[in-house]
Short mmCIF file of C-alpha atoms in Angstrom, two decimals:
data_model
loop_
_atom_site.label_atom_id
_atom_site.label_comp_id
_atom_site.label_asym_id
_atom_site.label_seq_id
_atom_site.Cartn_x
_atom_site.Cartn_y
_atom_site.Cartn_z
CA UNK A 105 105.71 92.56 74.07
CA UNK A 106 102.62 94.72 74.61
CA UNK A 107 102.55 94.97 78.39
CA UNK A 108 99.35 94.37 80.30
CA UNK A 109 100.10 97.41 82.47
CA UNK A 110 103.29 99.47 82.28
CA UNK A 111 103.51 101.01 85.76
CA UNK A 112 106.99 102.38 85.10
CA UNK A 113 105.74 104.33 82.08
CA UNK A 114 102.61 105.51 83.91
CA UNK A 115 104.59 106.94 86.80
CA UNK A 116 107.34 108.38 84.59
CA UNK A 117 104.76 110.90 83.32
CA UNK A 118 104.76 112.51 86.76
CA UNK A 119 108.39 111.86 87.75
CA UNK A 120 109.25 115.48 88.45
CA UNK A 121 106.22 116.08 90.66
CA UNK A 122 106.61 112.74 92.42
CA UNK A 123 110.24 113.51 93.18
CA UNK A 124 109.23 116.92 94.53
CA UNK A 125 106.62 115.25 96.76
CA UNK A 126 109.17 112.74 98.03
CA UNK A 127 111.66 115.50 98.83
CA UNK A 128 109.00 117.57 100.57
CA UNK A 129 108.10 114.65 102.86
CA UNK A 130 111.70 113.71 103.56
CA UNK A 131 112.64 117.28 104.41
CA UNK A 132 109.57 117.81 106.60
CA UNK A 133 110.78 115.47 109.34
CA UNK A 134 107.14 114.33 109.87
CA UNK A 135 106.26 110.95 108.41
CA UNK A 136 103.04 109.69 110.03
CA UNK A 137 99.60 111.40 110.14
CA UNK A 138 100.78 114.83 109.10
CA UNK A 139 99.97 117.53 106.60
CA UNK A 140 100.29 115.31 103.52
CA UNK A 141 97.71 112.80 104.76
CA UNK A 142 95.34 115.62 105.71
CA UNK A 143 95.77 117.24 102.29
CA UNK A 144 95.11 114.01 100.39
CA UNK A 145 92.11 113.08 102.56
CA UNK A 146 90.54 116.47 101.89
CA UNK A 147 91.23 116.27 98.15
CA UNK A 148 89.95 112.72 97.81
CA UNK A 149 86.82 113.47 99.83
CA UNK A 150 86.11 116.38 97.49
CA UNK A 151 86.77 114.19 94.45
CA UNK A 152 84.30 111.57 95.68
CA UNK A 153 81.77 114.15 96.87
CA UNK A 154 81.76 112.92 100.47
CA UNK A 155 82.28 114.50 103.90
CA UNK A 156 85.04 112.17 105.06
CA UNK A 157 87.98 110.33 103.49
CA UNK A 158 90.18 108.44 105.93
CA UNK A 159 93.55 107.24 104.77
CA UNK A 160 94.42 103.68 105.81
CA UNK A 161 97.13 101.16 105.03
CA UNK A 162 95.41 99.27 102.19
CA UNK A 163 92.09 98.44 100.60
CA UNK A 164 91.44 95.28 102.64
CA UNK A 165 91.94 97.21 105.85
CA UNK A 166 89.50 99.85 104.62
CA UNK A 167 86.71 97.27 104.41
CA UNK A 168 87.73 95.54 107.63
CA UNK A 169 87.70 98.84 109.49
CA UNK A 170 84.23 99.79 108.26
CA UNK A 171 82.73 96.53 109.47
CA UNK A 172 84.70 96.63 112.72
CA UNK A 173 83.50 100.18 113.40
CA UNK A 174 79.89 99.13 112.86
CA UNK A 175 80.42 96.38 115.41
CA UNK A 176 81.81 98.87 117.92
CA UNK A 177 78.79 101.09 117.27
CA UNK A 178 76.40 98.19 117.89
CA UNK A 179 75.13 98.04 114.29
CA UNK A 180 76.71 94.63 113.54
CA UNK A 181 77.29 91.66 115.82
CA UNK A 182 79.19 88.38 115.52
CA UNK A 183 77.51 85.92 113.12
CA UNK A 184 75.50 88.62 111.34
CA UNK A 185 75.32 88.14 107.59
CA UNK A 186 76.54 90.40 104.79
CA UNK A 187 75.58 89.78 101.15
CA UNK A 188 78.58 89.85 98.81
CA UNK A 189 79.14 88.80 95.16
CA UNK A 190 80.42 85.28 94.65
CA UNK A 191 82.84 86.25 91.85
CA UNK A 192 84.67 89.04 93.62
CA UNK A 193 88.35 89.11 94.55
CA UNK A 194 88.68 87.33 97.86
CA UNK A 195 89.52 90.51 99.82
CA UNK A 196 85.85 91.56 99.81
CA UNK A 197 84.96 88.30 101.56
CA UNK A 198 87.97 88.28 103.86
CA UNK A 199 86.86 91.63 105.32
CA UNK A 200 83.59 90.05 106.43
CA UNK A 201 84.98 86.83 107.89
CA UNK A 202 87.87 88.68 109.58
CA UNK A 203 85.23 90.43 111.69
CA UNK A 204 83.49 87.14 112.59
CA UNK A 205 80.53 87.93 110.38
CA UNK A 206 79.13 85.56 107.74
CA UNK A 207 79.60 86.23 104.01
CA UNK A 208 76.54 85.19 102.01
CA UNK A 209 77.56 84.72 98.40
CA UNK A 210 75.31 86.12 95.65
CA UNK A 211 75.79 85.20 92.00
CA UNK A 212 76.68 87.99 89.55
CA UNK A 213 74.83 89.12 86.47
CA UNK A 214 76.68 87.46 83.56
CA UNK A 215 76.06 90.52 81.40
CA UNK A 216 78.04 92.95 83.57
CA UNK A 217 79.79 90.75 86.19
CA UNK A 218 78.46 92.79 89.11
CA UNK A 219 76.15 91.43 91.82
CA UNK A 220 72.77 90.36 90.45
CA UNK A 221 70.34 92.71 92.16
CA UNK A 222 67.39 90.41 91.33
CA UNK A 223 68.79 87.81 93.72
CA UNK A 224 69.32 90.00 96.76
CA UNK A 225 65.96 89.79 98.49
CA UNK A 226 65.82 86.01 98.20
CA UNK A 227 69.00 85.75 100.32
CA UNK A 228 67.94 88.12 103.11
CA UNK A 229 67.32 86.53 106.52
CA UNK A 230 66.80 87.80 110.03
CA UNK A 231 70.62 87.78 110.38
CA UNK A 232 71.28 89.90 107.29
CA UNK A 233 72.67 93.30 108.25
CA UNK A 234 74.48 94.56 105.18
CA UNK A 235 75.20 94.41 101.45
CA UNK A 236 78.75 94.72 100.13
CA UNK A 237 78.52 95.48 96.40
CA UNK A 238 81.80 95.34 94.45
CA UNK A 239 82.19 97.64 91.45
CA UNK A 240 84.11 94.95 89.59
CA UNK A 241 86.55 95.80 86.78
CA UNK A 242 85.66 99.52 87.16
CA UNK A 243 81.91 99.52 86.43
CA UNK A 244 79.49 100.73 89.09
CA UNK A 245 76.90 98.30 90.37
CA UNK A 246 73.21 99.12 89.99
CA UNK A 247 73.31 101.11 93.18
CA UNK A 248 69.81 102.60 93.02
CA UNK A 249 68.34 99.10 93.08
CA UNK A 250 70.76 97.95 95.80
CA UNK A 251 69.98 100.96 97.99
CA UNK A 252 66.24 100.42 97.53
CA UNK A 253 66.61 96.85 98.86
CA UNK A 254 68.80 98.10 101.69
CA UNK A 255 66.30 100.77 102.74
CA UNK A 256 63.42 98.27 102.62
CA UNK A 257 65.24 95.84 104.95
CA UNK A 258 67.22 98.36 107.03
CA UNK A 259 70.61 97.15 105.81
CA UNK A 260 73.95 98.96 105.64
CA UNK A 261 75.57 99.30 102.22
CA UNK A 262 79.37 99.09 102.09
CA UNK A 263 80.85 99.72 98.68
CA UNK A 264 84.02 97.97 97.55
CA UNK A 265 85.51 100.66 95.31
CA UNK A 266 88.94 99.09 94.90
CA UNK A 267 88.59 99.17 91.08
CA UNK A 268 86.21 102.07 90.47
CA UNK A 269 87.89 105.36 91.39
CA UNK A 270 85.98 108.10 89.56
CA UNK A 271 83.12 106.03 88.19
CA UNK A 272 79.75 107.77 88.57
CA UNK A 273 76.02 107.53 87.98
CA UNK A 274 74.01 110.74 87.57
CA UNK A 275 76.99 112.69 88.89
CA UNK A 276 77.27 110.62 92.08
CA UNK A 277 80.64 108.93 92.29
CA UNK A 278 81.78 105.58 93.57
CA UNK A 279 82.30 105.92 97.31
CA UNK A 280 79.25 108.12 97.74
CA UNK A 281 76.48 105.61 97.07
CA UNK A 282 76.60 103.52 100.23
CA UNK A 283 76.86 104.19 103.95
CA UNK A 284 80.62 103.77 103.61
CA UNK A 285 83.13 102.63 101.02
CA UNK A 286 86.59 101.10 100.89
CA UNK A 287 89.20 102.10 98.30
CA UNK A 288 92.49 100.49 97.40
CA UNK A 289 95.45 102.47 96.05
CA UNK A 290 97.51 99.38 95.22
CA UNK A 291 100.03 100.40 92.52
CA UNK A 292 98.05 98.77 89.71
CA UNK A 293 94.79 100.56 90.47
CA UNK A 294 93.52 103.47 88.38
CA UNK A 295 94.69 105.71 91.24
CA UNK A 296 97.76 103.82 92.40
CA UNK A 297 100.33 104.63 95.07
CA UNK A 298 103.95 103.49 94.90
CA UNK A 299 103.20 100.89 97.56
CA UNK A 300 100.19 99.77 99.55
CA UNK A 301 97.58 102.34 100.54
CA UNK A 302 93.83 102.67 100.95
CA UNK A 303 90.99 104.87 102.18
CA UNK A 304 87.51 104.81 103.64
CA UNK A 305 84.87 107.30 102.46
CA UNK A 306 81.66 108.09 104.29
CA UNK A 307 79.18 110.84 105.12
CA UNK A 308 78.61 109.37 108.61
CA UNK A 309 80.38 111.55 111.20
CA UNK A 310 80.20 108.96 113.98
CA UNK A 311 81.49 106.19 111.76
CA UNK A 312 84.37 108.36 110.61
CA UNK A 313 85.40 109.24 114.16
CA UNK A 314 85.27 105.59 115.18
CA UNK A 315 87.36 104.41 112.22
CA UNK A 316 89.95 107.10 112.85
CA UNK A 317 90.38 105.74 116.36
CA UNK A 318 90.41 102.02 115.50
CA UNK A 319 93.00 102.44 112.72
CA UNK A 320 95.31 104.28 115.13
CA UNK A 321 95.58 101.74 117.96
CA UNK A 322 92.03 102.49 119.07
CA UNK A 323 93.07 105.97 120.18
CA UNK A 324 91.23 109.27 119.79
CA UNK A 325 93.79 110.99 122.01
CA UNK A 326 97.44 109.94 122.21
CA UNK A 327 97.98 107.27 124.88
CA UNK A 328 94.24 107.01 125.53
CA UNK A 329 92.76 103.91 123.92
CA UNK A 330 88.99 103.62 123.60
CA UNK A 331 89.06 100.49 121.40
CA UNK A 332 91.26 97.45 120.97
CA UNK A 333 92.49 98.97 117.74
CA UNK A 334 95.03 98.20 115.07
CA UNK A 335 97.73 100.12 113.19
CA UNK A 336 96.44 100.85 109.70
CA UNK A 337 97.58 104.32 108.74
CA UNK A 338 98.22 105.87 105.35
CA UNK A 339 101.76 107.19 105.62
CA UNK A 340 102.84 110.67 104.63
CA UNK A 341 104.91 109.61 101.63
CA UNK A 342 102.16 107.62 99.91
CA UNK A 343 99.68 110.41 100.64
CA UNK A 344 101.97 112.96 99.00
CA UNK A 345 102.45 110.75 95.93
CA UNK A 346 98.70 110.11 95.68
CA UNK A 347 97.99 113.83 95.81
CA UNK A 348 100.11 114.24 92.71
CA UNK A 349 98.43 111.42 90.81
CA UNK A 350 94.89 112.39 91.86
CA UNK A 351 95.23 115.60 89.81
CA UNK A 352 95.56 113.52 86.64
CA UNK A 353 93.03 110.77 87.39
CA UNK A 354 90.22 112.25 85.27
CA UNK A 355 92.60 112.60 82.31
CA UNK A 356 93.69 108.99 82.71
CA UNK A 357 90.08 107.82 82.88
CA UNK A 358 89.43 109.60 79.58
CA UNK A 359 92.28 107.69 77.95
CA UNK A 360 91.11 104.39 79.45
CA UNK A 361 87.66 104.99 77.97
CA UNK A 362 89.25 105.75 74.61
CA UNK A 363 91.16 102.44 74.62
CA UNK A 364 88.07 100.54 75.76
CA UNK A 365 85.93 102.12 73.04
CA UNK A 366 88.49 101.12 70.39
CA UNK A 367 88.31 97.53 71.62
CA UNK A 368 84.51 97.56 71.77
CA UNK A 369 84.05 99.00 68.29
CA UNK A 370 86.86 97.16 66.46
CA UNK A 371 87.05 93.67 67.96
CA UNK A 372 84.71 91.65 65.77
CA UNK A 373 85.77 88.07 66.48
CA UNK A 374 82.56 86.35 67.54
CA UNK A 375 84.44 83.77 69.60
CA UNK A 376 85.22 86.55 72.05
CA UNK A 377 82.53 87.92 74.40
CA UNK A 378 83.11 91.62 74.97
CA UNK A 379 82.09 93.41 78.19
CA UNK A 380 78.71 95.09 78.34
CA UNK A 381 78.61 98.72 79.44
CA UNK A 382 75.59 99.98 81.32
CA UNK A 383 76.57 103.61 80.63
CA UNK A 384 79.77 105.45 79.69
CA UNK A 385 80.04 107.31 83.00
CA UNK A 386 79.47 104.10 84.99
CA UNK A 387 82.73 102.52 83.83
CA UNK A 388 86.32 103.68 84.37
CA UNK A 389 87.91 100.55 82.83
CA UNK A 390 90.25 99.39 85.53
CA UNK A 391 90.17 96.17 83.55
CA UNK A 392 88.94 95.24 80.07
CA UNK A 393 87.73 91.68 80.57
CA UNK A 394 86.64 89.41 77.74
CA UNK A 395 85.36 85.84 77.85
CA UNK A 396 85.90 82.82 75.66
CA UNK A 397 85.29 79.11 76.19
CA UNK A 398 88.89 78.26 75.19
CA UNK A 399 90.47 80.87 77.45
CA UNK A 400 93.79 79.07 78.05
CA UNK A 401 94.33 78.44 74.32
CA UNK A 402 93.42 82.08 73.59
CA UNK A 403 95.83 83.39 76.24
CA UNK A 404 98.63 81.23 74.86
CA UNK A 405 97.93 82.54 71.35
CA UNK A 406 98.07 86.16 72.52
CA UNK A 407 101.32 85.53 74.40
CA UNK A 408 102.86 84.00 71.28
CA UNK A 409 101.79 87.17 69.44
CA UNK A 410 103.51 89.43 71.95
CA UNK A 411 100.50 90.42 74.04
CA UNK A 412 100.58 90.11 77.83
CA UNK A 413 97.28 89.25 79.54
CA UNK A 414 96.13 88.44 83.09
CA UNK A 415 93.29 86.31 84.47
CA UNK A 416 91.08 88.15 86.96
CA UNK A 417 90.52 85.66 88.62
CA UNK A 418 91.33 82.01 87.95
CA UNK A 419 89.72 80.47 91.08
CA UNK A 420 86.38 81.64 92.55
CA UNK A 421 86.30 82.31 96.31
CA UNK A 422 84.10 79.30 97.08
CA UNK A 423 86.73 77.00 95.55
CA UNK A 424 89.65 78.43 97.52
CA UNK A 425 91.28 76.33 100.24
CA UNK A 426 90.85 79.26 102.63
CA UNK A 427 87.09 78.67 102.44
CA UNK A 428 87.15 74.88 102.20
CA UNK A 429 83.79 74.74 103.97
CA UNK A 430 82.34 76.14 100.71
CA UNK A 431 84.22 73.87 98.29
CA UNK A 432 81.22 71.60 97.80
CA UNK A 433 78.92 74.45 96.84
CA UNK A 434 77.98 75.31 93.26
CA UNK A 435 77.83 78.84 91.89
CA UNK A 436 77.61 78.10 88.17
CA UNK A 437 77.65 81.68 86.88
CA UNK A 438 80.73 82.50 88.92
CA UNK A 439 82.40 79.28 87.89
CA UNK A 440 81.78 80.04 84.21
CA UNK A 441 83.20 83.54 84.63
CA UNK A 442 86.33 82.33 86.39
CA UNK A 443 86.86 79.65 83.73
CA UNK A 444 86.45 82.00 80.77
CA UNK A 445 87.65 85.54 81.62
CA UNK A 446 90.84 87.14 80.36
CA UNK A 447 91.95 90.73 80.89
CA UNK A 448 93.43 92.53 77.89
CA UNK A 449 96.11 95.23 78.04
CA UNK A 450 94.56 98.59 78.97
CA UNK A 451 96.32 101.58 80.43
CA UNK A 452 96.53 105.37 80.05
CA UNK A 453 99.93 105.06 78.34
CA UNK A 454 99.03 102.63 75.53
CA UNK A 455 99.90 103.81 72.04
CA UNK A 456 97.54 103.51 69.07
CA UNK A 457 99.95 100.94 67.57
CA UNK A 458 99.64 98.83 70.72
CA UNK A 459 95.86 99.17 70.81
CA UNK A 460 95.49 98.16 67.16
CA UNK A 461 98.05 95.41 67.61
CA UNK A 462 95.82 93.81 70.25
CA UNK A 463 92.71 94.28 68.09
CA UNK A 464 94.36 92.78 65.00
CA UNK A 465 95.65 89.76 66.88
CA UNK A 466 92.22 89.06 68.39
CA UNK A 467 90.38 89.46 65.09
CA UNK A 468 92.87 87.03 63.50
CA UNK A 469 92.36 84.42 66.22
#
């Protein structure tokens, strides 16, 4: 079986360094908000080109904390609206509703699956206070256009960078295009921890200070609580492991691009719609997502040919029971995407035999 993503093999590459990092943390006797978190935050901020990186418990918390901090700073209020793509993973939307703000769903561009920038202004009302673009599958959104709309209407831009670590446009990386950004380091991400982990990036000093307090029980100073905060801290062990893997992220992106380019140039079956790339540097290929009208038959065929695939995602947010108030709505582009997409194996440890095995099977379909 050609695995969709072989996490064991990916992490085995760095086993010695990961074991050294584990031992260093265990022997330090300090396990929360210590030197390892500080080191990773500084390294990740430098990698993204931002002033601040704040380690948190997971990617969802990263987005929740950004919006919560803007509420504490008086930028957002209950029932304000935030524009968000209608085909995203539900976490992007949960972060908005968890703060008692209103998600306003925007259809994606079918060509690249990211939010359709041409639709943004038509959805802006007096209650609109932000845009939450999601760099889906690893390709940056058209951030210059999004930022132009945001400036025109005085909106905050919060990037969801859960799938786009290292993607860039004109040398500006994901996490440095908006007012703030949320990252996930879930194990399957391009930069994955060995458990849950996340981070916020921003160049806004006041926002950074506020988030650092809220994520630590609302406390700037121990036992002094300025906010009704939460506990969402990146722990020392995950920070140490991430510091190891961050050193190799650019190399892994290079391999991901190689695999993707093999697929793009060699898959010639016209029943399969290949992803469109806006520019090489824009995409870091967290996922290689194809479309076909007979997706379930295609997936079954690939499984029978020893190829593991995943659907990202089978049910659009507006059809989820969690948002049953939206179930009657129609978002036809999103519905088509969710009915047709299939993610092919793609990882930095795929062999040429595996890559060409996938290609051959698809061309023979």
